[in-house]
DNA sequence: TTCCAGGAGTCAA
DNA sequence: TTGACTCATGGA
């Protein structure tokens, strides 16, 4: 008897940890424990096989290598061990977030998602991107009764107005979306941004209306795989007090520079571990 | 009712 | 360059 199941293997992976890590907003946990994962022009249904493997149950839309989406080339156990050697305080943080991976998501979808994240709650961000896909994305099929949609193309998004985005719940960010997405369609260098150095990439992202330092670093980290980035959000600001000994009213710039000085080229993974652990464990004590 | 959220734009100093 | 203020929205 042959086994025709499609299995993706990694050094470590935990779908639930990744789903709750705040980097992806179009993952749906199904009643049977499987996950429907939508990203860009395609989607996949996965089931956790064991702590090193997931099974592909179904794929939707454009054919793609989903292992790349999960950053299969990187050994997270080895990277994490290196972090703990540099800072032993990270040991329980890493252990409590076992299976976390930094995704390589669609740059356009990540841009829109994190523009929406400004001064917003994660459930509302999810609600907005789901509505956007349902209204303006191409239907890809159905999984366990759930309709699957592609994320709208840049061409489709660039036809929308501020009012269209507000109707989906974007609030005051509606005018940012219209300006940025219409402008992006007119640029001929956007597809080559993945070739830019980190600083240049951050600079290009920050040139877009509605994208500041924090959102630019999230996009660079969660779409372009730039591990040298360290987004400073409200959680990291709170955490800077016990973790680095900074005063509660320290300026954002001071906090960013302190974390950059404390950790090296893999500080993006440190940020994600700290963010996950602090949010889900309610503190560092 | 008030506070807050994976912040950014605007403007004055 | 820095800090104060404002911006929709809805769950806690």
Tab-separated table of C-alpha atoms (C1' of nucleotides) in Angstrom:
chain	number	residue	atom	x	y	z
A	1	UNK	CA	0.000	0.000	0.000
A	2	UNK	CA	1.531	3.347	-1.077
A	3	UNK	CA	1.251	6.644	0.775
A	4	UNK	CA	0.392	9.418	-1.700
A	5	UNK	CA	0.060	12.107	0.924
A	6	UNK	CA	2.026	15.336	0.360
A	7	UNK	CA	4.166	16.095	3.399
A	8	UNK	CA	6.346	19.173	3.967
A	9	UNK	CA	9.196	18.637	6.423
A	10	UNK	CA	11.051	21.254	8.487
A	11	UNK	CA	13.478	21.307	11.395
A	12	UNK	CA	10.507	22.479	13.490
A	13	UNK	CA	7.025	23.843	12.790
A	14	UNK	CA	3.870	24.517	14.800
A	15	UNK	CA	0.943	25.844	12.786
A	16	UNK	CA	-0.931	27.088	15.849
A	17	UNK	CA	2.047	29.080	17.100
A	18	UNK	CA	2.526	30.667	13.677
A	19	UNK	CA	-1.215	31.373	13.362
A	20	UNK	CA	-1.136	33.259	16.682
A	21	UNK	CA	2.134	35.072	16.021
A	22	UNK	CA	0.602	38.250	14.590
A	23	UNK	CA	2.399	38.071	11.246
A	24	UNK	CA	-0.408	36.471	9.192
A	25	UNK	CA	-4.050	37.559	9.029
A	26	UNK	CA	-5.714	35.207	6.532
A	27	UNK	CA	-5.251	31.901	8.295
A	28	UNK	CA	-8.457	30.107	9.275
A	29	UNK	CA	-8.444	27.295	11.829
A	30	UNK	CA	-11.029	24.707	10.808
A	31	UNK	CA	-13.196	22.633	13.146
A	32	UNK	CA	-11.032	19.546	12.526
A	33	UNK	CA	-7.853	21.398	13.543
A	34	UNK	CA	-6.555	21.882	10.003
A	35	UNK	CA	-5.680	25.346	8.691
A	36	UNK	CA	-6.807	27.132	5.550
A	37	UNK	CA	-3.966	29.491	4.651
A	38	UNK	CA	-4.494	32.217	2.048
A	39	UNK	CA	-1.629	34.324	0.702
A	40	UNK	CA	-1.550	36.393	-2.467
A	41	UNK	CA	-2.983	34.554	-5.453
A	42	UNK	CA	-3.120	31.114	-3.853
A	43	UNK	CA	-4.139	29.137	-0.787
A	44	UNK	CA	-3.447	25.816	0.881
A	45	UNK	CA	-5.127	23.604	3.474
A	46	UNK	CA	-2.695	22.026	5.932
A	47	UNK	CA	-2.762	19.636	8.853
A	48	UNK	CA	-0.084	19.366	11.517
A	49	UNK	CA	1.541	15.938	11.121
A	50	UNK	CA	4.107	16.179	13.905
A	51	UNK	CA	6.486	18.812	15.309
A	52	UNK	CA	8.591	18.652	12.150
A	53	UNK	CA	6.038	18.099	9.374
A	54	UNK	CA	2.699	19.248	7.961
A	55	UNK	CA	0.468	17.522	5.426
A	56	UNK	CA	-0.871	19.361	2.375
A	57	UNK	CA	-4.571	18.499	2.178
A	58	UNK	CA	-5.536	20.739	-0.740
A	59	UNK	CA	-4.159	23.613	-2.802
A	60	UNK	CA	-5.980	26.484	-4.473
A	61	UNK	CA	-5.093	29.056	-7.144
A	62	UNK	CA	-1.662	29.593	-8.614
A	63	UNK	CA	0.835	26.766	-8.276
A	64	UNK	CA	3.599	27.631	-5.847
A	65	UNK	CA	6.190	26.156	-3.532
A	66	UNK	CA	4.564	26.416	-0.100
A	67	UNK	CA	7.757	25.277	1.619
A	68	UNK	CA	9.304	28.598	0.604
A	69	UNK	CA	6.370	30.426	2.224
A	70	UNK	CA	7.352	28.680	5.464
A	71	UNK	CA	11.019	29.642	4.999
A	72	UNK	CA	12.090	26.013	4.629
A	73	UNK	CA	15.708	26.947	3.842
A	74	UNK	CA	16.237	28.235	7.385
A	75	UNK	CA	16.966	25.945	10.332
A	76	UNK	CA	15.071	27.589	13.195
A	77	UNK	CA	16.332	25.236	15.857
A	78	UNK	CA	19.924	26.099	15.000
A	79	UNK	CA	19.154	29.821	14.733
A	80	UNK	CA	17.344	29.758	18.081
A	81	UNK	CA	20.175	27.934	19.799
A	82	UNK	CA	22.527	30.650	18.571
A	83	UNK	CA	20.254	33.335	20.002
A	84	UNK	CA	20.163	31.604	23.379
A	85	UNK	CA	23.949	31.362	23.392
A	86	UNK	CA	24.069	35.152	22.898
A	87	UNK	CA	21.408	35.863	25.524
A	88	UNK	CA	20.473	33.055	27.921
A	89	UNK	CA	17.340	34.958	29.017
A	90	UNK	CA	15.838	33.927	25.666
A	91	UNK	CA	15.885	30.218	26.587
A	92	UNK	CA	12.378	30.044	28.136
A	93	UNK	CA	11.040	32.451	25.482
A	94	UNK	CA	12.255	30.220	22.644
A	95	UNK	CA	11.030	27.082	24.403
A	96	UNK	CA	7.592	28.623	24.886
A	97	UNK	CA	7.334	29.480	21.192
A	98	UNK	CA	8.615	26.194	19.744
A	99	UNK	CA	7.678	25.778	16.093
A	100	UNK	CA	7.538	29.476	15.277
A	101	UNK	CA	8.703	30.380	11.775
A	102	UNK	CA	8.955	33.722	9.969
A	103	UNK	CA	6.815	33.566	6.834
A	104	UNK	CA	7.704	34.813	3.369
A	105	UNK	CA	4.345	36.343	2.524
A	106	UNK	CA	3.095	38.244	-0.508
A	107	UNK	CA	4.655	41.740	-0.362
A	108	UNK	CA	1.473	43.428	-1.597
A	109	UNK	CA	-0.790	41.633	0.862
A	110	UNK	CA	1.655	42.296	3.694
A	111	UNK	CA	1.803	45.977	2.765
A	112	UNK	CA	-1.980	46.363	2.845
A	113	UNK	CA	-2.335	44.281	6.001
A	114	UNK	CA	0.209	46.219	8.017
A	115	UNK	CA	-1.010	49.595	6.757
A	116	UNK	CA	-4.298	48.501	8.320
A	117	UNK	CA	-2.517	47.473	11.515
A	118	UNK	CA	-1.752	51.061	12.498
A	119	UNK	CA	-3.505	51.856	15.768
A	120	UNK	CA	-5.704	48.798	15.341
A	121	UNK	CA	-6.567	45.434	16.890
A	122	UNK	CA	-5.578	42.086	15.336
A	123	UNK	CA	-9.203	40.815	15.050
A	124	UNK	CA	-10.191	43.974	13.173
A	125	UNK	CA	-7.192	43.703	10.850
A	126	UNK	CA	-8.231	40.139	10.020
A	127	UNK	CA	-11.801	41.224	9.427
A	128	UNK	CA	-10.701	43.943	7.005
A	129	UNK	CA	-8.382	41.804	4.855
A	130	UNK	CA	-11.006	39.045	4.698
A	131	UNK	CA	-13.609	41.546	3.494
A	132	UNK	CA	-11.175	42.982	0.967
A	133	UNK	CA	-10.482	39.536	-0.504
A	134	UNK	CA	-14.162	38.584	-0.533
A	135	UNK	CA	-15.188	41.764	-2.351
A	136	UNK	CA	-12.344	42.225	-4.806
A	137	UNK	CA	-10.352	38.969	-4.931
A	138	UNK	CA	-10.773	36.117	-7.401
A	139	UNK	CA	-12.663	33.110	-5.948
A	140	UNK	CA	-10.388	30.074	-5.811
A	141	UNK	CA	-12.759	27.405	-4.558
A	142	UNK	CA	-14.130	26.126	-1.277
A	143	UNK	CA	-12.677	24.230	1.671
A	144	UNK	CA	-14.934	22.550	4.242
A	145	UNK	CA	-17.718	24.975	3.403
A	146	UNK	CA	-15.487	28.056	3.513
A	147	UNK	CA	-15.125	30.145	0.349
A	148	UNK	CA	-11.497	30.713	-0.623
A	149	UNK	CA	-10.421	33.972	-2.291
A	150	UNK	CA	-7.168	35.270	-3.710
A	151	UNK	CA	-5.924	38.580	-2.382
A	152	UNK	CA	-6.856	41.296	-4.910
A	153	UNK	CA	-4.216	42.171	-7.497
A	154	UNK	CA	-2.526	45.566	-7.450
A	155	UNK	CA	-4.408	46.395	-10.645
A	156	UNK	CA	-7.724	45.657	-8.927
A	157	UNK	CA	-6.807	47.516	-5.718
A	158	UNK	CA	-5.681	50.565	-7.669
A	159	UNK	CA	-9.198	51.008	-9.059
A	160	UNK	CA	-10.658	51.422	-5.554
A	161	UNK	CA	-11.386	54.743	-3.905
A	162	UNK	CA	-11.074	56.027	-0.358
A	163	UNK	CA	-14.814	55.443	0.042
A	164	UNK	CA	-14.463	51.827	-1.086
A	165	UNK	CA	-11.832	51.134	1.564
A	166	UNK	CA	-13.841	52.932	4.245
A	167	UNK	CA	-16.879	50.821	3.358
A	168	UNK	CA	-14.819	47.758	4.287
A	169	UNK	CA	-13.868	49.238	7.671
A	170	UNK	CA	-10.559	50.927	6.885
A	171	UNK	CA	-11.589	54.074	8.736
A	172	UNK	CA	-9.282	57.056	8.380
A	173	UNK	CA	-6.736	54.839	6.567
A	174	UNK	CA	-8.947	54.847	3.457
A	175	UNK	CA	-7.177	57.799	1.878
A	176	UNK	CA	-3.778	56.213	2.582
A	177	UNK	CA	-4.810	53.052	0.731
A	178	UNK	CA	-6.095	54.937	-2.301
A	179	UNK	CA	-3.015	57.146	-2.567
A	180	UNK	CA	-0.473	54.377	-1.999
A	181	UNK	CA	-2.008	51.684	-4.192
A	182	UNK	CA	-2.731	54.002	-7.121
A	183	UNK	CA	0.800	55.361	-6.819
A	184	UNK	CA	2.364	51.915	-6.593
A	185	UNK	CA	0.757	50.845	-9.870
A	186	UNK	CA	2.472	53.752	-11.621
A	187	UNK	CA	5.947	52.755	-10.417
A	188	UNK	CA	8.091	50.515	-12.589
A	189	UNK	CA	10.612	49.591	-9.864
A	190	UNK	CA	8.237	47.972	-7.333
A	191	UNK	CA	8.849	44.396	-8.509
A	192	UNK	CA	12.590	44.837	-7.956
A	193	UNK	CA	12.396	45.964	-4.328
A	194	UNK	CA	13.373	42.494	-3.164
A	195	UNK	CA	16.816	43.171	-4.638
A	196	UNK	CA	17.376	46.241	-2.444
A	197	UNK	CA	19.544	46.376	0.668
A	198	UNK	CA	17.629	46.574	3.948
A	199	UNK	CA	17.993	50.337	4.414
A	200	UNK	CA	17.006	51.057	0.818
A	201	UNK	CA	13.997	48.750	1.083
A	202	UNK	CA	12.846	50.417	4.313
A	203	UNK	CA	13.285	53.805	2.633
A	204	UNK	CA	11.135	52.843	-0.338
A	205	UNK	CA	8.421	51.421	1.918
A	206	UNK	CA	8.408	54.555	4.115
A	207	UNK	CA	7.939	56.696	1.012
A	208	UNK	CA	4.421	55.232	0.758
A	209	UNK	CA	1.622	57.140	2.503
A	210	UNK	CA	0.449	55.236	5.547
A	211	UNK	CA	3.760	53.423	6.024
A	212	UNK	CA	6.030	54.567	8.850
A	213	UNK	CA	9.103	52.999	10.426
A	214	UNK	CA	7.288	50.239	12.301
A	215	UNK	CA	5.055	49.121	9.429
A	216	UNK	CA	7.990	49.247	6.990
A	217	UNK	CA	10.005	46.949	9.257
A	218	UNK	CA	7.081	44.524	9.581
A	219	UNK	CA	6.775	44.310	5.791
A	220	UNK	CA	10.530	43.860	5.399
A	221	UNK	CA	10.515	41.097	8.014
A	222	UNK	CA	7.309	39.213	7.167
A	223	UNK	CA	7.373	39.503	3.356
A	224	UNK	CA	10.989	40.089	2.324
A	225	UNK	CA	12.646	37.947	4.995
A	226	UNK	CA	14.860	40.723	6.358
A	227	UNK	CA	15.856	39.338	9.752
A	228	UNK	CA	17.866	42.439	10.578
A	229	UNK	CA	14.656	44.417	11.107
A	230	UNK	CA	13.113	44.873	14.567
A	231	UNK	CA	9.610	46.420	14.503
A	232	UNK	CA	8.916	48.437	17.659
A	233	UNK	CA	5.208	48.260	18.472
A	234	UNK	CA	3.179	48.846	21.616
A	235	UNK	CA	4.104	45.408	23.029
A	236	UNK	CA	7.808	45.885	22.425
A	237	UNK	CA	7.604	49.332	24.038
A	238	UNK	CA	6.118	47.799	27.195
A	239	UNK	CA	8.630	44.996	27.136
A	240	UNK	CA	11.596	47.376	26.811
A	241	UNK	CA	11.164	48.359	30.457
A	242	UNK	CA	11.800	44.951	32.094
A	243	UNK	CA	13.907	43.519	29.266
A	244	UNK	CA	16.371	46.343	28.672
A	245	UNK	CA	15.867	48.441	31.786
A	246	UNK	CA	14.683	51.445	29.832
A	247	UNK	CA	12.389	54.000	31.524
A	248	UNK	CA	8.640	53.597	30.816
A	249	UNK	CA	8.564	56.868	28.863
A	250	UNK	CA	11.573	56.107	26.640
A	251	UNK	CA	11.218	57.460	23.104
A	252	UNK	CA	10.517	54.966	20.339
A	253	UNK	CA	13.805	55.833	18.676
A	254	UNK	CA	15.696	55.113	21.896
A	255	UNK	CA	13.965	51.741	22.250
A	256	UNK	CA	14.747	50.772	18.653
A	257	UNK	CA	18.405	51.738	18.970
A	258	UNK	CA	18.692	49.805	22.250
A	259	UNK	CA	17.358	46.594	20.702
A	260	UNK	CA	19.519	47.052	17.595
A	261	UNK	CA	22.553	47.441	19.854
A	262	UNK	CA	21.624	44.379	21.933
A	263	UNK	CA	20.991	41.875	19.117
A	264	UNK	CA	22.667	41.191	15.784
A	265	UNK	CA	21.599	40.173	12.295
A	266	UNK	CA	18.918	37.792	13.602
A	267	UNK	CA	17.169	40.379	15.771
A	268	UNK	CA	13.987	39.997	13.714
A	269	UNK	CA	13.575	36.462	15.039
A	270	UNK	CA	14.207	37.750	18.576
A	271	UNK	CA	11.479	40.347	18.071
A	272	UNK	CA	8.991	37.732	16.956
A	273	UNK	CA	9.811	35.420	19.868
A	274	UNK	CA	9.435	38.277	22.359
A	275	UNK	CA	6.220	39.506	20.746
A	276	UNK	CA	4.638	36.053	20.773
A	277	UNK	CA	5.730	35.185	24.290
A	278	UNK	CA	4.809	38.533	25.809
A	279	UNK	CA	1.338	38.590	24.234
A	280	UNK	CA	0.473	34.991	25.054
A	281	UNK	CA	2.139	34.609	28.413
A	282	UNK	CA	1.101	38.027	29.701
A	283	UNK	CA	4.580	39.207	30.632
A	284	UNK	CA	8.113	38.090	31.261
A	285	UNK	CA	8.023	37.208	34.923
B	1	DT	C1'	-18.280	55.535	29.424
B	2	DT	C1'	-13.536	55.172	28.798
B	3	DC	C1'	-9.516	52.870	27.193
B	4	DC	C1'	-6.797	50.741	23.803
B	5	DA	C1'	-4.906	48.600	19.610
B	6	DG	C1'	1.545	45.037	15.819
B	7	DG	C1'	0.937	53.893	14.280
B	8	DA	C1'	1.181	57.537	10.933
B	9	DG	C1'	0.354	62.321	9.268
B	10	DT	C1'	0.461	67.045	10.388
B	11	DC	C1'	2.088	71.045	12.455
B	12	DA	C1'	4.331	74.026	15.693
B	13	DA	C1'	8.462	74.886	18.341
C	1	DT	C1'	14.490	66.951	14.846
C	2	DT	C1'	11.155	66.395	18.426
C	3	DG	C1'	6.750	66.296	20.750
C	4	DA	C1'	1.705	67.075	20.906
C	5	DC	C1'	-2.398	66.293	18.672
C	6	DT	C1'	-5.686	63.932	15.681
C	7	DC	C1'	-7.418	60.251	13.092
C	8	DA	C1'	-12.111	55.544	12.664
C	9	DT	C1'	-13.466	51.590	14.874
C	10	DG	C1'	-15.294	48.223	18.109
C	11	DG	C1'	-14.198	44.957	21.781
C	12	DA	C1'	-12.853	44.869	26.650
